[in-house]
XYZ file of C-alpha atoms in Angstrom:
594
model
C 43.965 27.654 56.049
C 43.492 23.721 55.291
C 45.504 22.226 52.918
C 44.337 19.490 51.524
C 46.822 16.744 50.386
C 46.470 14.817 47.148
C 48.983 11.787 46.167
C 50.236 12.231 43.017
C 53.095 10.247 41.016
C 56.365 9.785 42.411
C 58.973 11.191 40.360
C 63.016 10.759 40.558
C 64.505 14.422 40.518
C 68.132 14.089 38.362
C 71.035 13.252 40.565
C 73.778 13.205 37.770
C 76.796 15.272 38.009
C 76.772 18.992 36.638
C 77.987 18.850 33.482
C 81.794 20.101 33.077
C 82.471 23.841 32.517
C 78.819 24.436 33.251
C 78.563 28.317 34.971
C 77.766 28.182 38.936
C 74.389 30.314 37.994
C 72.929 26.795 36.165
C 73.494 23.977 38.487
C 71.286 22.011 35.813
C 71.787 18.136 36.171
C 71.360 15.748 33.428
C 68.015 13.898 32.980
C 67.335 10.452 32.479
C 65.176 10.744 29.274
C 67.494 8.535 26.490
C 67.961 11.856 24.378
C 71.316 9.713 22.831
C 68.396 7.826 20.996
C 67.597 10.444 18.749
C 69.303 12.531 15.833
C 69.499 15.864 15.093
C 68.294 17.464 11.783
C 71.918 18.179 10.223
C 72.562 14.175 10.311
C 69.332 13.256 8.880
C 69.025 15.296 5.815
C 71.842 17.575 3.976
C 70.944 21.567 4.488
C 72.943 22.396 1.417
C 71.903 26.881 2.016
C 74.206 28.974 3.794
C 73.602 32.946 2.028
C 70.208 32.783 2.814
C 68.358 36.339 2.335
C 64.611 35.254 4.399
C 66.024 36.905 7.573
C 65.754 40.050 6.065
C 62.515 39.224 4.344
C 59.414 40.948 5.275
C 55.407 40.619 5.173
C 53.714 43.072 2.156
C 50.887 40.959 1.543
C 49.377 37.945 2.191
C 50.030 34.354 0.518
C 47.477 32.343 -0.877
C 45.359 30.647 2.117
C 43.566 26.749 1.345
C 42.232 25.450 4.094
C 42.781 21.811 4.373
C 40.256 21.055 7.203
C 37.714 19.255 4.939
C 40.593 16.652 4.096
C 43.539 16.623 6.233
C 41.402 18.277 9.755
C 38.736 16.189 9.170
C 41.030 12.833 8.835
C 42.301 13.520 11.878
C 38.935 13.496 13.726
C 37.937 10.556 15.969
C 34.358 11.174 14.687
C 34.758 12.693 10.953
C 32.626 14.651 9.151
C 28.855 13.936 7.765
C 28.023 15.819 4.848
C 26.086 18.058 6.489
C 29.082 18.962 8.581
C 31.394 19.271 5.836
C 28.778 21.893 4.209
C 28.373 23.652 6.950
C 32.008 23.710 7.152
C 32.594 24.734 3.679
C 30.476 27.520 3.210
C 32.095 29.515 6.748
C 35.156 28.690 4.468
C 33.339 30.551 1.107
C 32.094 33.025 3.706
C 35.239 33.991 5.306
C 36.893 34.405 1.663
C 38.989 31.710 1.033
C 39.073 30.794 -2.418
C 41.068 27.380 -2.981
C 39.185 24.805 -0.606
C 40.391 21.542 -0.314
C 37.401 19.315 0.476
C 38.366 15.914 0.264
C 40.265 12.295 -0.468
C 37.790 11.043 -2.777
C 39.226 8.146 -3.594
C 40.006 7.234 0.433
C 35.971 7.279 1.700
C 32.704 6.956 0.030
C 31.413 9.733 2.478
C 34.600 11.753 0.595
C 33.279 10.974 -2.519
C 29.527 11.907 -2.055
C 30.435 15.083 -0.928
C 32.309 16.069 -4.017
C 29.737 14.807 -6.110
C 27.249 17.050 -3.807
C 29.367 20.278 -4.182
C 29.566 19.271 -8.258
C 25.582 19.087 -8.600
C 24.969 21.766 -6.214
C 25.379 25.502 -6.108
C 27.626 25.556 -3.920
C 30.785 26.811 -4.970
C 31.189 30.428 -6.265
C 32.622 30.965 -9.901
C 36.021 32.656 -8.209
C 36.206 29.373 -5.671
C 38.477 26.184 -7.032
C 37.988 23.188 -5.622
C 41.105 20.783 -4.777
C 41.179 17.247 -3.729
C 43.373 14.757 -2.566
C 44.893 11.244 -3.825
C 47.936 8.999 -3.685
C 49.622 8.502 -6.966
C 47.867 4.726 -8.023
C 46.174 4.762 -10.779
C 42.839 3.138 -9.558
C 42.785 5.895 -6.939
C 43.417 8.730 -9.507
C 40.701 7.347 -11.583
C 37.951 7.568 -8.626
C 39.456 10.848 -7.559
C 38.689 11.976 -11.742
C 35.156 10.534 -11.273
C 34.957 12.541 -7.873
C 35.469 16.410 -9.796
C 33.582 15.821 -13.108
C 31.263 18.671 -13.152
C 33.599 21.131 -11.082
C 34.703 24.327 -13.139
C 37.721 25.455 -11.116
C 39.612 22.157 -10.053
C 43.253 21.567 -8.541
C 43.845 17.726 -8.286
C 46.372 17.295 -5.522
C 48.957 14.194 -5.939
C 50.989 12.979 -3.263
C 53.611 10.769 -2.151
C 56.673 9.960 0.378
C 59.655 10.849 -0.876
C 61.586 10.389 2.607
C 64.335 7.669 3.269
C 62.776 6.638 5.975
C 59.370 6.413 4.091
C 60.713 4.969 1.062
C 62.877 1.669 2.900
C 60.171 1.275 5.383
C 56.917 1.910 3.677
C 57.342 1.682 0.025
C 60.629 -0.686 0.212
C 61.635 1.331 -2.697
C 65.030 3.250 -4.163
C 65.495 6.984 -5.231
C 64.882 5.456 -8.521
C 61.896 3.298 -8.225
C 59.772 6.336 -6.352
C 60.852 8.160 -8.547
C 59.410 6.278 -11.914
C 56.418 5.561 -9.169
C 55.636 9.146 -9.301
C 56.220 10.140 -12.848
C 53.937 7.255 -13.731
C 51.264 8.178 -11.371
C 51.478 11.856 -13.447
C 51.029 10.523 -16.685
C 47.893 8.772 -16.041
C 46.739 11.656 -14.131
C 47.502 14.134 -17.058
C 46.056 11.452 -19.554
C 42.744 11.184 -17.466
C 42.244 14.899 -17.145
C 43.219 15.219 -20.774
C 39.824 13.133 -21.453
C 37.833 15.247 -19.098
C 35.246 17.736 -20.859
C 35.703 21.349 -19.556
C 38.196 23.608 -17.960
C 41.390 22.291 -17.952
C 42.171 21.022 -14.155
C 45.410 22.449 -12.476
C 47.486 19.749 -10.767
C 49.462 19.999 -7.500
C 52.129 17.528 -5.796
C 53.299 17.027 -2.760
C 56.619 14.917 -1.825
C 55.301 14.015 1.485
C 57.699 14.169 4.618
C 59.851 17.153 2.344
C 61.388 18.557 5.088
C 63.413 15.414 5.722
C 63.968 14.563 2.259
C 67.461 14.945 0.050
C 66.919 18.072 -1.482
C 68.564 17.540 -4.875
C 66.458 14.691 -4.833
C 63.141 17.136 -4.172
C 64.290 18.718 -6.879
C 64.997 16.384 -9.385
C 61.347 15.065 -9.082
C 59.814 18.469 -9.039
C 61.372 19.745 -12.096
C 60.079 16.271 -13.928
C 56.183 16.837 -13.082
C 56.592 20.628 -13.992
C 58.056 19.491 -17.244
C 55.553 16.686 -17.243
C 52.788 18.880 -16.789
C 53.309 21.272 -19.082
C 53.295 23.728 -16.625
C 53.000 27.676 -17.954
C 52.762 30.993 -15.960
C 49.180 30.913 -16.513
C 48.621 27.244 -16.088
C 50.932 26.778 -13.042
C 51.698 23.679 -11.301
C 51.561 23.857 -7.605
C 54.749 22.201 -5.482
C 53.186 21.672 -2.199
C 57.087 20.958 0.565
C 55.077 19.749 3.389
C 56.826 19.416 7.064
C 54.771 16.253 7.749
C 56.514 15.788 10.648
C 57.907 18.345 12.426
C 61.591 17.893 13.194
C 63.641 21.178 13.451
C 63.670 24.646 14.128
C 61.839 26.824 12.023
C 64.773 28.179 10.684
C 65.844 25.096 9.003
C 61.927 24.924 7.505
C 63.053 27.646 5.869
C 66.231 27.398 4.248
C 64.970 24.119 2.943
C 62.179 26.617 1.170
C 64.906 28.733 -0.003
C 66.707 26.619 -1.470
C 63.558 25.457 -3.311
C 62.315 28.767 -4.402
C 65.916 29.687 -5.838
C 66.320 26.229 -7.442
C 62.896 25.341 -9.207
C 63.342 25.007 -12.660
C 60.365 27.332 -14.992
C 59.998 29.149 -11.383
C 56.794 31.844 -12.833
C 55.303 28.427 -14.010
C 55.045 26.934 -10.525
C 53.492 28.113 -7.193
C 55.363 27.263 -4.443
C 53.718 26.157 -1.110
C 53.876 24.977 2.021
C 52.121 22.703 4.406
C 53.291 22.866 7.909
C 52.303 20.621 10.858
C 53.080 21.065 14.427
C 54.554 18.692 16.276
C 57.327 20.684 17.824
C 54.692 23.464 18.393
C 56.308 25.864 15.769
C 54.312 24.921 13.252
C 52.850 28.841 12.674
C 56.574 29.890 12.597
C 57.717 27.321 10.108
C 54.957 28.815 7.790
C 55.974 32.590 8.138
C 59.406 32.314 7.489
C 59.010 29.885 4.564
C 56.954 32.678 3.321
C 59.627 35.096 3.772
C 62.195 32.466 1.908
C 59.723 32.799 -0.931
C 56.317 30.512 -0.651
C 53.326 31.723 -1.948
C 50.538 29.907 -0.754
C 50.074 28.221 2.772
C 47.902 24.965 3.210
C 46.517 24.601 7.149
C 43.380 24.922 9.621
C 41.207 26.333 11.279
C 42.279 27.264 14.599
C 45.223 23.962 13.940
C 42.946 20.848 13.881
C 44.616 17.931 12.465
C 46.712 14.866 12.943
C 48.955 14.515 16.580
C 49.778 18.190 17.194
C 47.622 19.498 14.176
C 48.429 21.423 10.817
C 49.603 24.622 11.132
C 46.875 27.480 12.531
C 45.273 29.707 9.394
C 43.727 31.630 11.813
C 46.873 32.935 13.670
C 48.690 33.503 10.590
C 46.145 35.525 9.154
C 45.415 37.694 12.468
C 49.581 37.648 13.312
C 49.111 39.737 9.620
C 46.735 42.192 10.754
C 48.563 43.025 13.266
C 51.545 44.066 11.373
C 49.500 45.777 9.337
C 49.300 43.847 6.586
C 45.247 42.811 4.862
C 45.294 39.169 5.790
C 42.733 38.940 2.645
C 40.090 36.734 4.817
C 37.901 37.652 7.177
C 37.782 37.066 10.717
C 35.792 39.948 12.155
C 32.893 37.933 13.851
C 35.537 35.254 15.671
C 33.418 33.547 18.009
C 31.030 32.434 15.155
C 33.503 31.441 13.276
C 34.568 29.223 16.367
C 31.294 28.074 17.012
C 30.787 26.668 13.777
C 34.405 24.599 13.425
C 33.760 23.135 17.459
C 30.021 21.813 15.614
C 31.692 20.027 12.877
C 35.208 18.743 14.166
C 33.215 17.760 17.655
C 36.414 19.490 19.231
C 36.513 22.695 21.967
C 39.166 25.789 21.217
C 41.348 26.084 23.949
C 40.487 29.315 26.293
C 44.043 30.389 25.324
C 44.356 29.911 21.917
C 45.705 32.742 20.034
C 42.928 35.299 19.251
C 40.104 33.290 19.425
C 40.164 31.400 23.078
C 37.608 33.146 25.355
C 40.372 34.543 27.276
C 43.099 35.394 25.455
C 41.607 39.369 25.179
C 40.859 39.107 29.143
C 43.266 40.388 31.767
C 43.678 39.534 35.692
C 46.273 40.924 36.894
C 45.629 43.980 38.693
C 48.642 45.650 36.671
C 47.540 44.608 33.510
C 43.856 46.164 33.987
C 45.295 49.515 35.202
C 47.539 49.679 31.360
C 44.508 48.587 29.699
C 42.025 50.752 31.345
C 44.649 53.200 30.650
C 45.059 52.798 27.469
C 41.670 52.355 26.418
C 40.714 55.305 27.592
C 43.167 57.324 25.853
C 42.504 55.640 22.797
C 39.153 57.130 22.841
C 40.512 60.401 23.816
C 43.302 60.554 20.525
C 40.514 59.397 18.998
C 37.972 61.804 19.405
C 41.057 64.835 19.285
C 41.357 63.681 15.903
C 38.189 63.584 14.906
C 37.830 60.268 13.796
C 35.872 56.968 15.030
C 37.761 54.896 18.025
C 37.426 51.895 15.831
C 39.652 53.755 12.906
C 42.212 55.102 14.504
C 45.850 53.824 15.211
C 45.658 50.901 17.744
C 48.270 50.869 20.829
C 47.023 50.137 23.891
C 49.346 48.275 26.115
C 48.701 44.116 26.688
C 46.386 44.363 23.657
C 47.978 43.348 20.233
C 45.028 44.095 18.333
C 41.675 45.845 18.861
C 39.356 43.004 20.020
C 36.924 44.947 18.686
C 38.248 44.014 14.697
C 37.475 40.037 15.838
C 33.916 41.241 16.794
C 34.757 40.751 20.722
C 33.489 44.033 23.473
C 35.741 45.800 25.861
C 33.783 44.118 28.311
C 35.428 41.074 28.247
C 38.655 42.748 28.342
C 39.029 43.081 32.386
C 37.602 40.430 34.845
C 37.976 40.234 38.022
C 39.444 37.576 40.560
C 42.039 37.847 43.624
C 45.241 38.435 41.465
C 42.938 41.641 40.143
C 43.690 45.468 41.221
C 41.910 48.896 41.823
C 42.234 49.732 38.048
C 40.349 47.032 36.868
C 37.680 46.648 39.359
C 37.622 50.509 38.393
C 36.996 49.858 34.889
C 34.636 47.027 34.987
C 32.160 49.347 37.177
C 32.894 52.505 34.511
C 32.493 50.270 32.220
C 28.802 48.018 32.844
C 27.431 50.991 35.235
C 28.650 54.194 34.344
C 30.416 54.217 38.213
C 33.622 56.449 37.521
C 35.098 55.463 40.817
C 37.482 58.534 42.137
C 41.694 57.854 42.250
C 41.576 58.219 46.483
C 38.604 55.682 46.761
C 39.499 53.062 44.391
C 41.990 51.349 46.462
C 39.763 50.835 49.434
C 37.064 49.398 47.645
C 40.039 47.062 46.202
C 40.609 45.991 49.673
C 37.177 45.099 49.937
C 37.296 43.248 46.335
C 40.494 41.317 47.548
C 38.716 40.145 50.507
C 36.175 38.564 48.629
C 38.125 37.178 45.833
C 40.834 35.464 48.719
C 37.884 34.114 50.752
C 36.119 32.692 47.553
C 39.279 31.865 45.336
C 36.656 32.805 42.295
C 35.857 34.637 39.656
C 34.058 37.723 40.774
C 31.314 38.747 37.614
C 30.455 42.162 37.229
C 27.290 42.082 37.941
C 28.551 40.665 41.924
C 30.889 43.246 41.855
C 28.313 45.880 41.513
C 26.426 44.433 44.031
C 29.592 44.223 46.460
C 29.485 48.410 45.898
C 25.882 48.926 46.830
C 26.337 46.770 50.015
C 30.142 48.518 50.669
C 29.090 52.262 49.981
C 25.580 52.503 49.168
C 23.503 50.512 51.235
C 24.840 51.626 54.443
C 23.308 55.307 53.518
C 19.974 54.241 52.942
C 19.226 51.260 55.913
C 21.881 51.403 58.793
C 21.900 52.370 62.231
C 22.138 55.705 61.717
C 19.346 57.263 59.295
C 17.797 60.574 58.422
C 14.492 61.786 58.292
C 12.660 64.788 56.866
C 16.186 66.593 56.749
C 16.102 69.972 54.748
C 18.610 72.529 54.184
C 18.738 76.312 53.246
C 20.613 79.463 52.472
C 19.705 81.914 54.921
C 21.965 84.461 54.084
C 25.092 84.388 51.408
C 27.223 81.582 52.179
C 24.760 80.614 55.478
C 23.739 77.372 55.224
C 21.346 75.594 57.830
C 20.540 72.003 57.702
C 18.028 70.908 60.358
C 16.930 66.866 60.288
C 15.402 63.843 62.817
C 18.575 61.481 63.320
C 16.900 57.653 63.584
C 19.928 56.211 65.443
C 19.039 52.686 66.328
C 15.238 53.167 66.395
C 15.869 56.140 68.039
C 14.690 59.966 66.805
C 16.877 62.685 67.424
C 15.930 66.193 66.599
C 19.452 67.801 65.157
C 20.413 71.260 63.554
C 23.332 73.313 62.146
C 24.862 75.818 60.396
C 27.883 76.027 57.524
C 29.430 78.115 54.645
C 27.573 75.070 52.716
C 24.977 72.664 53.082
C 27.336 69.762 53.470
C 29.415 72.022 56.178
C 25.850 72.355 58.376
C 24.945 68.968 58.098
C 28.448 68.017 59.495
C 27.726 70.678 62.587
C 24.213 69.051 63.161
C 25.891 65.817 63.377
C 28.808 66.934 65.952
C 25.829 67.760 67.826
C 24.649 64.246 68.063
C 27.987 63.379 68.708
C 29.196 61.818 65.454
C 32.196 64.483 64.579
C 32.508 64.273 60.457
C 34.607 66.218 58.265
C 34.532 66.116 54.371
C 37.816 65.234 52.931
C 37.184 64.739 49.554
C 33.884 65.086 47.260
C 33.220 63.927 43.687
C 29.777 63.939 42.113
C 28.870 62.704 38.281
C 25.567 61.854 36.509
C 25.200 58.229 36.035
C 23.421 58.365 32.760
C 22.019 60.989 30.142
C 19.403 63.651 30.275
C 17.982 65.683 33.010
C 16.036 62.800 34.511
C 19.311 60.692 35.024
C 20.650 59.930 38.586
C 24.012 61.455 40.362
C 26.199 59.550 42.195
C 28.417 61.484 44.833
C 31.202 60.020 46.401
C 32.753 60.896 49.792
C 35.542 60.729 52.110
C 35.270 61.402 55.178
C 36.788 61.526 58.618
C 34.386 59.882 61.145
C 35.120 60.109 64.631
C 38.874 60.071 64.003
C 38.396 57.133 61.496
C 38.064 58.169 57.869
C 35.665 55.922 55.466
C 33.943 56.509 52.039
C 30.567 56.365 51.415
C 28.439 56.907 48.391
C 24.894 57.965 47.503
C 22.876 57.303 44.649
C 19.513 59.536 43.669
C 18.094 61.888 41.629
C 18.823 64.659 43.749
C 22.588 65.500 43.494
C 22.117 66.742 47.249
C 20.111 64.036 48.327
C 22.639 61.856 47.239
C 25.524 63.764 48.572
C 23.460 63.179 52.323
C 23.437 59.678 51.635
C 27.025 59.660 51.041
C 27.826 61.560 54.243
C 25.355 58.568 56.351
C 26.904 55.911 54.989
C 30.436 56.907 55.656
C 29.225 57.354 59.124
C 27.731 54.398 59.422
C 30.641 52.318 58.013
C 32.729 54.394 61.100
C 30.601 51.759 63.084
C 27.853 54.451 64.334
């Protein structure tokens, strides 16, 4: 074997001492990353809950779902949405079920703003379906962002801005105070605007950017002043969006921050408390299912994640993690891969083969292990299944590897097992069952794994089913029909109860050989007539099964046998049960080396 070298970065492995009292099982040395640079979350922001009852929360139903990635996704695009994008994009949204959309920052784009106006003179957007947009609390901004909706029945006008120390010294160069007055005044005129506007009343929603590292009395305090500001009643509700802009703790501390909120909020049936996750530390879909277990009610993300740095937190995980709990995830993802197809089109951005539920592979299985449990289980599925009278695709899922039945994303159990060198004999097993109707038996399935292995090591590919039923033709087949060792005008007969005679020409290398016997069976004389031209063959094992329906269909026998002192399988394919069972017999003989 050639390896072939490749320079690659030099890197400086950590030579500092082993930290004191460290056990002799982690010999762990420290690394020269300047960690001291950085604080943790408890010096950053006061975490004032300590009885906190989400940890023995659980899921019952599903929060709210509003997609984001018509506004927040599609900022975060190098290339952002056209409006013909952005349709296309909204109406998989109305499709799927969702019905608060938010499809825009009106006031940030004049492509923003045209497609509001289009979904306001269109007929676009269902009667159940509200629309929500996006704007930073100036009044000039507010005022195009009014313009944007006029015309929209169902509208939630979304109101945002930094509430953070950091944010407010570095970017607003403002106190507690002064954002504070900034954001009540930003209300007013918001509330005075919409006050002039014709129609349904619009909801309003606000967000104190960067919450999650924001004081929370001080979250408070300004949330309880907009409730009170706008008027807010159980059936009018104002929405408090606690975003974690920027991810900067562990989910846990995401939510107890949400705790705290849901306990605290003053007129709490007059306000809808969400959340709006992103992901930088990667546990952006766990920050948003236990701040739903500390008491949020409606979860703002995207699409498979898209957004800004790591993204906003997955919809589509959430709502399948659901499902498989259980639990209705009240939108629809049962046709996945169009659903994929149409959010790579508009963000211009591939899903990752191993994204959760919806990357090409994340239903597939190599390891030779893994196929057997699956095979396994999938076949015993069908059998509880059909003992109980009911459809596979109703009954209780658990088969092992699988979470959920790909089959509820619109995915087919053929995509389940694939084949390549770290594969084993019960997937190569299944894939043939599976595409061909080959139901390989126990004793020969690890030999033609050998064979499988062979090819997968010498190729270091993927081997597709259709290859692998070739490889089986040329392994067991093929060597019945066209090697060195052939018959010709063989028959076979009962001469007396339990007599058999077989009499046949033997073509052995372009050779004919006239050759006859006698056995309690017609595969028992063919072996005699054999011995006689000198090939000595016994039958160890025989399995036989129709390879399709209806008294037309083919039979495929297959065959162990002990060749000479060397035992081989071989396999024949025909109409003819017995015809193939003869094939079977030559082809083990001729994979002895004959």
């Amino acid at each position: 074997m050639t390896i072939t070298r490749t320079t690659f970065p030099t890197l400086r492995t950590p030579d500092g001492e082993v930290p004191a009292g460290a056990p002799a099982w982690n010999r762990q040395q420290p690394s020269r990353m300047p960690s001291h640079r950085y604080r943790p979350v408890e010096d950053r922001v006061a975490l004032p809950l300590t009885d906190r009852t989400w940890p023995s929360a659980r899921f019952t139903q599903a929060p709210l779902w509003v997609p984001v990635d018509l506004r927040d996704g599609n900022q975060a695009l190098a290339e952002p949405m056209d409006t013909a994008r952005k349709r296309r994009m909204f109406d998989l949204l109305v499709a799927m079920g969702y019905k608060e959309i938010e499809v825009g920052y009106p006031s940030a784009s004049q492509t923003d703003f045209d497609f509001v106006r289009h979904l306001a003179t269109s007929d676009a957007v269902p009667g159940d379906v509200t629309i929500s947009v996006f704007t930073a609390a100036r009044a000039d901004l507010i005022d195009r962002t009014v313009e944007s909706v006029e015309g929209l029945p169902r509208v939630v006008i979304h109101l945002y801005t930094a509430t953070a120390p950091t944010w407010r010294d570095v970017v607003l160069s403002r106190s507690r105070a002064e954002v504070h007055r900034l954001i009540l005044d930003a209300g007013a005129h918001l509330l005075r605007r919409t006050e002039r506007r014709g129609g349904p009343a619009v909801r309003f929603e606000f967000s104190p950017e960067v919450f999650n590292l924001t004081e929370p009395d001080y979250v408070l305090e300004i949330c309880d002043s907009m409730t009170e500001l706008w008027q807010a009643s159980p059936d009018r509700p104002v929405i408090h969006n606690l975003p974690a802009t920027v991810e900067v703790a562990t989910p846990n501390v995401y939510a107890d921050q949400i705790e705290y909120m849901h306990r605290h909020l003053a007129r709490r049936d007059s306000v809808i408390l969400s959340v709006h996750p992103h992901n930088d530390r990667g546990t952006g879909v766990a920050c948003a299912e236990l701040a739903v277990l500390a008491g949020a009610q409606r979860v703002e993300g995207c699409l498979f994640g898209n957004g800004e740095r790591t993204g906003n937190v997955d919809l589509a995980t959430l709502a399948l993690n659901l499902h498989a709990q259980g639990v209705d995830p009240m939108v629809d993802f049962s046709d996945i891969d169009a659903i994929r197809e149409v959010v790579e089109y508009c963000n211009r951005l591939p899903v990752h083969a191993r994204h959760p539920y919806v990357g090409e592979l994340v239903h597939t299985a190599f390891s030779g292990t893994h196929q057997d449990a699956i095979a396994k289980g999938l076949a015993h599925h069908a059998k509880r299944a059909a003992d109980d009278g009911v459809p596979p695709e109703t009954a209780p899922w658990a088969v092992p590897y699988l979470p959920i039945d790909p089959a509820d994303l619109g995915r087919t159990y053929e995509e389940v097992i694939r084949i390549n060198s770290q594969s084993g004999k019960g997937g190569v097993a299944h894939l043939l069952n599976t595409y061909y109707g080959l139901d390989l038996p126990q004793r020969m399935r690890p030999d033609f794994s050998r064979v499988v292995q062979q090819v997968t090591d010498a190729t270091g590919q993927e081997l597709p089913a259709k290859e692998l039923r070739d490889l089986f033709d040329h392994t067991y087949l093929d060597p019945g029909r066209a090697g060195s060792v052939t018959l010709a005008d063989w028959r076979t007969s009962e001469t007396a109860p339990g007599t058999h005679t077989f009499t046949a020409t033997l073509r052995i290398d372009g050779r004919e050989v006239p050759c006859a016997g006698t056995g309690n069976g017609p595969l028992a004389a063919m072996a005699d007539a054999l011995r006689g031209a000198g090939f000595v063959v016994d039958v160890l094992s025989y399995t036989e099964h129709a390879a399709g329906a209806g008294p037309d269909s083919p039979a495929v026998a297959y065959l162990e046998c002990r060749v000479n002192g060397l035992v081989r399988w071989g396999a024949g394919w025909d109409t003819s049960l017995l015809a193939a069972s003869m094939q079977g017999v030559m082809a083990a003989v001729n994979r002895a080396g004959a």
